[in-house]
Coordinates of C-alpha atoms in Angstrom, one line a residue:
M1 CA 166.5 141.7 -6.4
G2 CA 163.1 143.0 -5.3
S3 CA 159.9 140.9 -5.7
G4 CA 158.3 140.9 -9.1
K5 CA 161.6 141.1 -11.0
V6 CA 163.6 138.5 -12.9
F7 CA 167.2 138.7 -14.0
L8 CA 167.6 139.5 -17.7
A9 CA 171.5 139.2 -17.8
R10 CA 174.3 138.2 -15.5
N11 CA 178.1 138.3 -16.0
K12 CA 180.0 135.6 -14.1
A13 CA 183.4 137.1 -14.6
L14 CA 185.2 140.2 -15.8
L15 CA 187.6 140.5 -18.8
T16 CA 191.2 140.0 -18.0
D17 CA 192.8 143.2 -16.6
T18 CA 189.4 144.8 -15.9
K19 CA 189.1 146.2 -12.4
K20 CA 186.1 147.2 -10.4
G21 CA 186.2 150.8 -9.1
K22 CA 184.1 153.2 -7.2
R23 CA 180.4 153.9 -7.6
P24 CA 179.6 156.6 -10.1
S25 CA 177.8 159.9 -9.4
P26 CA 174.0 159.2 -9.1
Q27 CA 173.5 162.2 -11.5
E28 CA 175.8 160.7 -14.2
I29 CA 173.8 160.3 -17.4
L30 CA 173.7 157.0 -19.2
K31 CA 172.5 156.3 -22.8
L32 CA 170.7 152.9 -22.8
R33 CA 169.3 150.9 -25.6
L34 CA 166.5 148.4 -25.1
A35 CA 165.7 145.8 -27.7
L36 CA 162.2 144.4 -27.8
H37 CA 161.6 140.7 -28.5
Q38 CA 160.2 140.0 -32.0
P39 CA 158.2 136.9 -32.0
A40 CA 158.0 136.7 -35.8
M41 CA 161.8 136.4 -36.3
N42 CA 161.6 132.9 -37.7
D43 CA 159.5 134.2 -40.5
V44 CA 161.8 137.1 -41.1
H45 CA 164.8 134.9 -41.3
Q46 CA 163.1 132.5 -43.7
H47 CA 162.2 135.5 -45.9
L48 CA 165.9 136.5 -45.9
L49 CA 167.0 133.0 -47.0
D50 CA 164.3 133.0 -49.7
I51 CA 165.4 136.2 -51.3
S52 CA 169.1 135.2 -51.0
T53 CA 168.8 131.7 -52.5
P54 CA 169.3 131.8 -56.3
D55 CA 166.8 129.0 -57.1
H56 CA 164.0 130.5 -55.1
P57 CA 161.2 132.5 -56.9
S58 CA 161.8 135.4 -54.5
Y59 CA 165.5 135.6 -55.2
G60 CA 166.7 139.2 -55.3
R61 CA 163.5 140.8 -54.1
H62 CA 165.0 143.0 -51.4
L63 CA 162.9 145.2 -49.2
E64 CA 162.5 149.0 -49.3
K65 CA 162.8 150.9 -46.0
H66 CA 159.1 151.2 -45.4
E67 CA 158.6 147.4 -46.1
L68 CA 161.2 146.4 -43.5
D69 CA 159.8 149.0 -41.0
D70 CA 156.4 147.4 -41.4
L71 CA 157.8 143.9 -41.0
L72 CA 159.7 144.8 -37.8
R73 CA 157.3 147.2 -36.2
P74 CA 156.6 145.9 -32.6
A75 CA 153.0 145.5 -31.3
S76 CA 151.6 148.7 -30.0
D77 CA 150.7 147.2 -26.6
T78 CA 154.3 146.0 -26.2
V79 CA 155.7 149.5 -26.8
T80 CA 153.1 150.9 -24.4
A81 CA 153.9 148.5 -21.6
V82 CA 157.6 149.2 -21.8
T83 CA 157.3 153.0 -22.1
H84 CA 154.9 153.0 -19.2
W85 CA 157.5 151.2 -17.1
L86 CA 160.1 153.8 -18.1
A87 CA 157.7 156.7 -17.3
C88 CA 157.0 155.3 -13.9
E89 CA 160.7 155.4 -13.2
G90 CA 160.9 159.1 -14.2
I91 CA 162.2 158.7 -17.7
L92 CA 160.8 161.6 -19.7
E93 CA 159.3 161.1 -23.1
T94 CA 161.7 163.7 -24.4
N95 CA 164.6 161.4 -23.5
I96 CA 163.2 158.4 -25.4
T97 CA 163.6 157.7 -29.2
Y98 CA 162.3 154.7 -31.2
Q99 CA 163.7 152.8 -34.2
G100 CA 162.2 149.6 -35.2
S101 CA 162.3 147.2 -32.3
W102 CA 164.8 149.4 -30.4
I103 CA 164.0 152.0 -27.7
T104 CA 166.8 154.3 -26.8
F105 CA 166.6 156.5 -23.6
N106 CA 168.8 158.6 -21.4
A107 CA 168.7 158.0 -17.6
S108 CA 170.7 159.0 -14.6
V109 CA 172.7 156.4 -12.8
S110 CA 170.2 156.5 -9.9
Q111 CA 167.2 156.1 -12.3
A112 CA 168.9 153.2 -14.1
E113 CA 169.7 151.5 -10.8
S114 CA 166.1 151.7 -9.7
L115 CA 164.8 150.7 -13.2
L116 CA 167.1 147.6 -13.4
G117 CA 167.3 146.6 -9.8
T118 CA 171.1 146.8 -9.8
K119 CA 174.1 148.8 -8.8
F120 CA 176.5 150.4 -11.3
H121 CA 180.2 150.8 -10.7
E122 CA 183.2 152.2 -12.6
Y123 CA 185.3 149.6 -14.3
H124 CA 188.8 150.3 -15.4
N125 CA 190.8 148.6 -18.2
G126 CA 194.0 150.5 -19.0
E127 CA 193.0 154.1 -19.7
T128 CA 189.4 153.2 -20.2
T129 CA 186.7 153.8 -17.6
L130 CA 183.2 152.4 -18.2
I131 CA 180.1 152.5 -16.1
R132 CA 178.8 149.0 -16.0
T133 CA 177.1 146.3 -13.8
L134 CA 177.4 142.6 -13.7
Q135 CA 173.7 141.9 -13.7
Y136 CA 170.3 143.6 -14.1
S137 CA 166.7 142.6 -13.9
V138 CA 163.3 143.7 -15.3
P139 CA 159.7 143.3 -14.0
T140 CA 158.5 139.8 -14.5
R141 CA 155.6 141.0 -16.6
L142 CA 158.0 142.6 -19.0
W143 CA 160.5 139.8 -19.2
P144 CA 158.9 138.2 -22.3
L145 CA 159.0 141.5 -24.1
I146 CA 162.6 142.7 -23.6
A147 CA 165.5 141.0 -25.3
T148 CA 168.4 143.1 -23.9
I149 CA 169.3 146.5 -22.4
Q150 CA 172.8 147.7 -23.2
P151 CA 175.4 148.9 -22.5
T152 CA 175.1 147.4 -19.0
T153 CA 176.9 144.1 -18.8
R154 CA 178.9 144.6 -22.0
F155 CA 182.7 144.7 -21.6
G156 CA 183.9 143.9 -25.2
L157 CA 187.4 144.7 -26.6
P158 CA 187.1 144.9 -30.4
R159 CA 190.2 145.7 -32.4
A160 CA 191.0 146.7 -35.9
Q161 CA 192.2 143.7 -37.8
A162 CA 195.2 145.3 -39.6
S163 CA 196.9 146.6 -36.5
F164 CA 200.2 144.9 -37.6
M165 CA 202.7 147.1 -39.4
L166 CA 205.5 145.3 -41.1
E167 CA 207.6 148.2 -42.3
T168 CA 207.5 151.9 -43.2
R169 CA 209.5 153.7 -45.9
D170 CA 209.8 157.4 -46.2
N171 CA 208.6 158.8 -49.5
P172 CA 210.4 162.0 -50.3
D173 CA 207.9 163.0 -52.9
P174 CA 204.7 161.4 -51.6
G175 CA 202.8 159.6 -54.4
L176 CA 205.1 160.6 -57.2
V177 CA 208.4 158.8 -56.6
S178 CA 208.3 155.1 -55.8
P179 CA 210.1 154.0 -52.7
F180 CA 211.0 150.8 -54.6
G181 CA 213.1 152.3 -57.3
D182 CA 211.2 150.8 -60.3
P183 CA 207.7 152.5 -60.4
D184 CA 206.5 150.0 -62.9
L185 CA 206.4 147.3 -60.2
L186 CA 203.6 149.2 -58.5
T187 CA 201.5 149.8 -61.6
T188 CA 201.5 146.4 -63.3
Y189 CA 201.0 142.8 -62.3
N190 CA 204.3 141.0 -61.7
A191 CA 203.8 137.7 -59.9
T192 CA 207.3 137.6 -58.5
F193 CA 206.9 141.1 -57.0
C194 CA 203.4 140.3 -55.8
N195 CA 204.8 137.4 -53.7
S196 CA 206.5 140.0 -51.5
T197 CA 204.3 143.2 -51.8
I198 CA 200.6 143.6 -52.6
T199 CA 199.3 146.5 -54.6
P200 CA 195.9 147.0 -56.3
E201 CA 197.4 145.7 -59.6
C202 CA 198.5 142.6 -57.8
I203 CA 195.0 142.0 -56.6
R204 CA 193.6 142.6 -60.1
G205 CA 196.1 140.1 -61.5
I206 CA 195.8 137.4 -58.9
Y207 CA 192.0 137.4 -59.0
R208 CA 191.6 138.1 -62.7
M209 CA 190.0 141.5 -62.6
T210 CA 192.4 143.5 -64.8
D211 CA 189.9 144.9 -67.3
F212 CA 187.1 145.9 -65.0
Q213 CA 185.8 149.5 -64.9
A214 CA 182.5 150.3 -63.2
D215 CA 179.6 151.3 -65.4
P216 CA 178.4 154.7 -64.0
K217 CA 174.9 154.0 -65.1
A218 CA 174.7 151.1 -62.6
K219 CA 174.2 153.0 -59.4
T220 CA 176.4 151.0 -57.0
K221 CA 178.0 152.2 -53.8
L222 CA 180.6 150.6 -51.6
G223 CA 180.5 151.4 -47.9
V224 CA 183.5 151.2 -45.5
S225 CA 183.1 151.1 -41.7
G226 CA 185.2 153.4 -39.5
F227 CA 185.3 153.0 -35.7
I228 CA 187.5 153.6 -32.7
E229 CA 188.5 157.2 -33.8
E230 CA 190.0 155.9 -37.0
G231 CA 190.4 158.6 -39.6
V232 CA 191.0 158.8 -43.4
Y233 CA 193.1 161.4 -45.2
F234 CA 192.1 162.5 -48.7
D235 CA 195.7 163.5 -49.4
D236 CA 196.9 160.0 -48.6
L237 CA 194.3 158.5 -50.9
E238 CA 195.4 160.8 -53.8
D239 CA 199.1 160.0 -53.1
F240 CA 198.3 156.3 -53.0
L241 CA 196.5 156.4 -56.4
K242 CA 199.4 158.2 -57.9
L243 CA 201.9 155.8 -56.4
T244 CA 200.1 152.8 -57.8
G245 CA 199.2 154.2 -61.2
A246 CA 195.5 154.6 -60.6
S247 CA 195.2 158.4 -60.4
N248 CA 193.9 158.7 -63.9
Q249 CA 190.9 156.4 -63.1
A250 CA 187.6 157.9 -62.2
H251 CA 187.0 157.7 -58.4
D252 CA 184.4 159.1 -56.0
F253 CA 185.1 159.1 -52.3
S254 CA 183.3 160.8 -49.4
I255 CA 183.1 160.6 -45.6
V256 CA 179.8 160.4 -43.8
P257 CA 180.2 161.1 -40.0
I258 CA 177.7 159.3 -37.7
N259 CA 177.2 160.8 -34.3
N260 CA 180.1 163.2 -34.8
G261 CA 182.5 160.5 -36.1
V262 CA 186.0 161.5 -37.2
S263 CA 186.2 163.4 -40.5
D264 CA 189.0 165.9 -39.8
Q265 CA 191.8 166.1 -42.4
K266 CA 194.5 167.0 -39.9
G267 CA 195.4 166.2 -36.3
V268 CA 194.1 162.6 -36.5
N269 CA 196.6 160.2 -34.9
K270 CA 195.2 156.9 -36.2
T271 CA 194.6 156.6 -39.9
A272 CA 196.4 153.3 -41.0
E273 CA 193.2 151.1 -40.8
G274 CA 190.9 153.7 -42.4
N275 CA 193.5 154.5 -45.1
L276 CA 194.0 150.8 -45.9
D277 CA 190.3 150.1 -46.2
V278 CA 189.5 153.2 -48.3
Q279 CA 192.6 153.1 -50.6
Y280 CA 192.0 149.5 -51.7
S281 CA 188.2 150.0 -51.9
V282 CA 188.6 153.0 -54.2
A283 CA 191.5 151.5 -56.3
L284 CA 189.8 148.1 -56.8
A285 CA 186.2 149.2 -57.4
R286 CA 187.1 151.6 -60.2
G287 CA 184.5 154.2 -60.7
T288 CA 182.2 153.1 -57.9
P289 CA 181.5 155.7 -55.2
V290 CA 183.1 154.7 -51.9
V291 CA 181.7 156.1 -48.6
Y292 CA 183.5 155.9 -45.3
Y293 CA 181.0 155.7 -42.5
S294 CA 182.9 157.2 -39.6
T295 CA 181.1 156.4 -36.3
A296 CA 182.1 157.9 -33.0
G297 CA 182.2 156.0 -29.8
R298 CA 185.5 155.7 -28.0
A299 CA 188.4 157.6 -26.6
P300 CA 192.0 156.9 -27.9
M301 CA 194.3 154.1 -26.8
L302 CA 191.9 151.1 -26.2
A303 CA 189.7 149.5 -28.8
D304 CA 186.4 149.2 -26.8
L305 CA 183.2 149.9 -28.7
D306 CA 181.5 151.3 -25.5
Q307 CA 184.2 153.8 -24.7
P308 CA 182.9 156.7 -22.7
T309 CA 182.1 160.1 -24.1
P310 CA 182.2 163.4 -22.1
S311 CA 178.5 163.7 -21.9
L312 CA 177.3 160.0 -21.8
N313 CA 179.9 158.1 -19.9
G314 CA 180.6 154.8 -21.5
S315 CA 177.3 154.5 -23.3
N316 CA 178.1 154.9 -27.0
E317 CA 177.7 151.8 -29.1
P318 CA 179.1 152.4 -32.6
Y319 CA 177.8 149.1 -34.2
L320 CA 174.3 150.0 -33.3
D321 CA 174.7 153.7 -34.1
Q322 CA 175.9 152.7 -37.6
L323 CA 173.3 150.0 -38.1
H324 CA 170.4 152.3 -37.1
F325 CA 171.8 155.0 -39.3
L326 CA 172.0 152.7 -42.3
L327 CA 168.7 151.1 -41.8
G328 CA 167.1 154.5 -41.7
L329 CA 168.3 155.3 -45.2
N330 CA 166.3 155.0 -48.4
S331 CA 167.5 152.3 -50.8
S332 CA 169.1 154.9 -53.2
D333 CA 171.3 156.0 -50.3
L334 CA 172.3 152.6 -49.0
P335 CA 175.6 151.0 -49.9
D336 CA 175.3 147.8 -51.8
V337 CA 178.3 146.3 -49.9
L338 CA 179.5 147.2 -46.5
T339 CA 183.0 146.1 -45.4
T340 CA 184.1 146.2 -41.7
S341 CA 187.5 145.3 -40.4
Y342 CA 186.9 145.1 -36.6
A343 CA 186.5 142.1 -34.3
E344 CA 186.5 141.0 -30.7
D345 CA 186.4 137.7 -28.8
E346 CA 182.9 136.4 -29.1
Q347 CA 182.8 135.4 -25.4
T348 CA 183.4 139.0 -24.3
V349 CA 180.1 140.1 -25.8
P350 CA 176.9 139.4 -23.8
F351 CA 175.0 136.8 -25.8
D352 CA 171.7 138.8 -25.7
W353 CA 173.5 141.8 -27.2
A354 CA 175.4 139.8 -29.8
R355 CA 172.1 138.2 -30.9
E356 CA 170.4 141.5 -31.4
V357 CA 173.3 143.0 -33.3
C358 CA 173.5 139.9 -35.5
L359 CA 169.7 140.3 -36.2
A360 CA 170.4 143.9 -37.3
F361 CA 173.0 142.7 -39.8
S362 CA 170.3 140.4 -41.2
F363 CA 168.0 143.4 -41.6
L364 CA 170.7 145.0 -43.8
G365 CA 170.6 141.7 -45.8
L366 CA 166.9 142.1 -46.3
R367 CA 167.6 145.6 -47.7
G368 CA 170.0 144.1 -50.2
V369 CA 173.3 145.0 -48.5
S370 CA 176.2 142.4 -48.6
V371 CA 177.8 142.7 -45.1
I372 CA 181.5 141.7 -45.1
F373 CA 183.6 141.3 -42.0
A374 CA 187.3 140.5 -41.4
S375 CA 187.5 137.2 -39.6
G376 CA 190.3 138.3 -37.3
D377 CA 194.0 137.9 -36.8
T378 CA 194.3 135.5 -33.9
G379 CA 194.1 132.1 -35.7
V380 CA 192.1 129.7 -33.4
G381 CA 192.5 132.2 -30.6
S382 CA 194.8 134.2 -28.4
A383 CA 193.4 134.3 -24.8
C384 CA 192.3 130.7 -25.3
Q385 CA 190.3 130.3 -22.1
S386 CA 186.7 130.6 -21.0
N387 CA 185.7 133.8 -19.2
D388 CA 183.1 132.2 -17.0
G389 CA 185.4 132.1 -14.0
K390 CA 186.5 128.5 -14.8
K391 CA 189.3 129.5 -17.2
T392 CA 188.8 126.3 -19.2
P393 CA 191.2 126.0 -22.2
R394 CA 189.2 126.8 -25.3
F395 CA 189.6 128.2 -28.8
T396 CA 188.2 131.7 -28.9
P397 CA 186.2 132.7 -32.0
N398 CA 185.6 136.3 -33.1
F399 CA 182.4 138.3 -33.3
P400 CA 180.8 139.7 -35.5
A401 CA 182.5 137.2 -37.9
T402 CA 180.6 134.4 -36.2
C403 CA 177.2 136.0 -37.0
P404 CA 175.6 133.8 -39.6
Y405 CA 174.2 136.9 -41.5
V406 CA 177.6 138.3 -42.4
T407 CA 180.2 137.0 -44.8
A408 CA 183.5 136.5 -42.9
V409 CA 186.8 136.9 -44.8
G410 CA 190.0 135.0 -43.8
G411 CA 193.5 135.6 -45.0
T412 CA 196.0 134.1 -47.5
Y413 CA 199.5 135.0 -48.8
A414 CA 201.8 134.2 -51.8
V415 CA 200.9 133.7 -55.4
N416 CA 200.7 130.5 -57.4
P417 CA 199.8 128.9 -55.1
E418 CA 198.1 130.9 -52.5
I419 CA 198.6 129.7 -48.9
A420 CA 196.5 130.0 -45.8
A421 CA 197.8 132.7 -43.4
A422 CA 198.7 131.3 -40.0
F423 CA 197.0 134.3 -38.3
S424 CA 193.7 133.9 -40.2
S425 CA 191.0 133.6 -37.6
G426 CA 188.4 130.9 -38.0
G427 CA 186.6 128.1 -36.2
F428 CA 183.1 127.6 -34.8
S429 CA 180.8 129.9 -32.9
N430 CA 179.8 129.2 -29.3
Y431 CA 176.8 131.5 -29.7
F432 CA 175.3 130.7 -33.1
A433 CA 174.4 127.3 -34.5
A434 CA 175.5 126.3 -37.9
P435 CA 172.8 127.9 -40.3
S436 CA 170.8 125.8 -42.7
Y437 CA 172.8 126.9 -45.7
Q438 CA 176.0 125.7 -44.1
V439 CA 175.3 122.8 -41.7
N440 CA 176.0 120.0 -44.1
I441 CA 179.3 121.6 -45.1
T442 CA 180.6 121.9 -41.6
K443 CA 179.4 118.4 -40.7
A444 CA 181.4 117.0 -43.6
Y445 CA 184.5 118.9 -42.6
L446 CA 184.3 117.8 -39.0
S447 CA 183.7 114.2 -40.1
R448 CA 187.1 114.3 -41.9
L449 CA 188.7 116.0 -39.0
G450 CA 188.1 113.2 -36.6
N451 CA 189.3 113.8 -33.0
Q452 CA 191.6 116.6 -33.8
N453 CA 191.0 119.7 -31.6
K454 CA 188.2 117.8 -29.8
G455 CA 186.9 119.6 -26.7
Y456 CA 188.3 123.0 -27.7
F457 CA 185.5 124.1 -29.9
N458 CA 181.7 123.8 -30.4
A459 CA 181.2 121.3 -33.2
S460 CA 177.6 122.4 -33.8
G461 CA 178.5 126.1 -34.2
R462 CA 178.4 128.4 -37.2
G463 CA 181.7 127.9 -39.0
Y464 CA 183.8 130.8 -40.3
P465 CA 185.4 132.3 -42.3
D466 CA 183.3 131.9 -45.5
V467 CA 185.9 133.0 -48.0
S468 CA 189.4 134.5 -47.9
A469 CA 191.7 136.8 -49.8
Q470 CA 195.3 138.1 -49.8
S471 CA 196.2 139.6 -46.4
V472 CA 200.0 140.0 -46.1
R473 CA 202.2 143.0 -46.9
Y474 CA 199.7 145.4 -48.4
L475 CA 201.3 148.7 -49.5
I476 CA 199.4 151.8 -48.3
E477 CA 200.1 155.5 -48.1
N478 CA 199.7 156.8 -44.5
Q479 CA 200.6 160.3 -43.4
D480 CA 203.1 160.8 -46.2
R481 CA 204.8 157.5 -45.8
A482 CA 204.7 154.1 -47.5
E483 CA 203.6 151.5 -45.0
F484 CA 203.1 147.7 -45.2
L485 CA 200.3 146.1 -43.3
Y486 CA 199.0 142.6 -42.8
G487 CA 195.8 141.2 -41.4
T488 CA 192.4 140.1 -42.4
S489 CA 191.6 143.9 -42.6
C490 CA 193.5 143.7 -45.9
A491 CA 191.3 140.8 -47.1
A492 CA 187.9 142.2 -46.2
P493 CA 187.9 145.4 -48.4
T494 CA 189.6 143.4 -51.2
F495 CA 186.7 140.9 -51.2
A496 CA 184.1 143.6 -50.7
A497 CA 185.4 145.5 -53.8
I498 CA 185.1 142.3 -55.9
I499 CA 181.5 141.8 -54.8
S500 CA 180.8 145.5 -55.5
N501 CA 182.2 145.0 -59.0
L502 CA 180.0 142.0 -59.5
N503 CA 177.0 144.0 -58.4
N504 CA 177.9 146.7 -60.9
K505 CA 178.0 144.2 -63.7
R506 CA 174.6 142.7 -62.6
L507 CA 172.9 146.1 -62.4
A508 CA 174.3 147.1 -65.7
Q509 CA 172.7 143.9 -67.2
G510 CA 169.3 144.8 -65.6
K511 CA 169.7 142.2 -62.8
G512 CA 169.4 142.7 -59.1
K513 CA 172.2 143.1 -56.6
L514 CA 173.6 140.1 -54.6
G515 CA 172.6 141.1 -51.1
F516 CA 173.2 138.5 -48.4
L517 CA 175.8 136.3 -50.0
N518 CA 176.1 133.2 -47.9
P519 CA 173.1 131.1 -49.3
W520 CA 174.3 131.7 -52.8
L521 CA 178.0 131.1 -51.8
Y522 CA 177.3 127.8 -50.2
S523 CA 175.0 126.5 -52.9
Q524 CA 176.6 127.7 -56.1
G525 CA 179.1 130.5 -55.7
Y526 CA 181.9 128.4 -54.2
Q527 CA 182.5 126.8 -57.6
A528 CA 184.0 130.1 -58.8
F529 CA 186.6 130.3 -55.9
N530 CA 190.2 129.1 -55.8
D531 CA 190.3 126.3 -53.3
I532 CA 193.2 126.8 -50.8
T533 CA 194.7 123.6 -49.6
L534 CA 198.1 124.7 -48.3
G535 CA 198.9 126.2 -44.9
R536 CA 197.5 126.1 -41.4
S537 CA 196.2 128.5 -38.9
R538 CA 197.8 128.8 -35.5
G539 CA 197.0 130.2 -32.0
C540 CA 196.8 129.4 -28.3
S541 CA 200.6 129.8 -28.0
G542 CA 200.6 130.4 -24.3
Q543 CA 200.6 134.2 -24.4
D544 CA 197.9 136.7 -25.2
M545 CA 199.0 138.5 -28.3
Y546 CA 197.4 141.8 -27.3
T547 CA 198.0 142.0 -23.6
G548 CA 201.2 139.9 -23.3
Q549 CA 199.6 138.1 -20.4
P550 CA 200.1 134.3 -19.9
A551 CA 197.4 132.2 -21.5
P552 CA 196.7 128.5 -21.8
K553 CA 199.0 126.8 -24.4
I554 CA 197.1 124.2 -26.5
A555 CA 199.4 121.8 -28.3
D556 CA 199.1 121.7 -32.1
A557 CA 196.2 124.2 -32.0
G558 CA 195.1 125.2 -35.5
W559 CA 193.1 124.3 -38.5
D560 CA 194.5 122.9 -41.7
A561 CA 193.5 124.3 -45.1
A562 CA 191.8 121.4 -46.9
P563 CA 189.9 120.7 -50.1
G564 CA 186.5 122.4 -50.1
W565 CA 185.4 124.6 -47.1
D566 CA 187.7 124.8 -44.1
P567 CA 187.8 127.1 -41.0
V568 CA 191.0 128.9 -42.0
T569 CA 190.2 130.0 -45.6
G570 CA 186.5 129.2 -46.0
W571 CA 185.8 128.3 -49.7
G572 CA 189.0 130.0 -50.8
T573 CA 189.7 133.1 -52.8
P574 CA 187.5 134.7 -55.6
D575 CA 188.1 134.3 -59.3
F576 CA 186.5 137.4 -60.8
Q577 CA 186.3 135.9 -64.3
K578 CA 184.6 132.8 -63.2
L579 CA 182.2 134.7 -60.9
S580 CA 181.3 137.1 -63.8
N581 CA 180.6 134.1 -66.1
M582 CA 178.5 132.5 -63.4
M583 CA 176.5 135.8 -63.0
A584 CA 176.0 136.1 -66.7
S585 CA 174.5 132.6 -67.0

């Protein structure tokens, strides 16, 4: 590193199975995002807590786009200093764009190496090739101004959280003839049947939402995230609604591609995750417009958010692409709820990047969006070792579920009683401290826990999940076949639809939308949830469930479902009738 520079980020070790390759062409173009430090973040976060806490005078006073823009606008001398640095390295103004505290620019590999005092290499993982570095630096005078520059040291491996298919059944007349023999089982609530198969009517019955129909005068909108080339078929949606007896209900579904995201209605290989999320969102949020935000950013086969594109090798970042798109919308175009069913090991994400993405989720909360994430499907962990080169046995929490500004949804199964799913991811973040709305709750849980699992987790970290929902054997229609999926990807859109329905009722009553849920959830909302006290999460079995590689085996690894909040089901599952009554009062 040359004089006058300071390291901004270093990676001590690569992901398992990631191999360093050759140097890229100096002319290869990279798309880099630079986040500026925002000194007033404590004030911003306090404002978010104020407008999200029911007893506060500012509760529900969410910000318009221009108000948030004004709040986050960086100082002009900060922007000038950073753009002058870029210009001195030959980065043309035409290759720079600005949004809030983020500066995005295109640079050749040779320019980026000079700019960041580093050397880039190709890194290979399976069929994926990324251009990355293990460290980079910035001028000392700019170090206080810059929070992160990515993708540089980011090697994450996010995965859809409903990647587990239990069974498929051919449907000779898709959507019209039940593959179960008795079509009434799919169109009514039958507790015995719902113990083995989940349909929209099962969810309505289990969570007491049978009579809900959205009021069209209440302008609510439910957003569904689509990443890693995951498509959605309109025909599958229509067939699913016919199959489950919901085709006569009003529904409004559209696809919004972001950066040329997938919207094709044929030739898309991967549709199970997208179809699951959309089919249950549409069926459960009756009458509410559902929008699938399909964000480009990877090639097929490996779920890596920074997958290369033909023109900008390895420099797409779908989370940020989606967040910047949504934050650029006026309030009338924003979804009130956004559900996302993707996760990755928290430790595979550079902390500086995770922090900035988490902040962006908080900005959606300031705009009044309830941000919902699946907690993950690896229980307490799968790889179960630190990636700092020491390979210390550890539980491995999932990001973005560990971000304190999202609501993480774990998984349950069975009816009367519901039971915690063994795969339901949960635990405690190694990056984010327990937030003020939660800290007393997690302390109380850990005091009851005693020495169980001691040394394998961060006792002062943000605990997750926050809530849970059914997550086993969901029936979907996928490419003209009935399929059955499990995972917290099933739980997330289910919970999101319930929150969307509550928003619809509130707006119809002249009240505001819920926005960031957690302060309300931990102070009052939990009283309207079904406490799950049976079951236990698992994990750290000695084999990585995704790669099949050997991993540390931790004896008796897991969390027990317990009275109150626990790190496998959170506060439990929603009771729509109780929640509606709570909202009315």
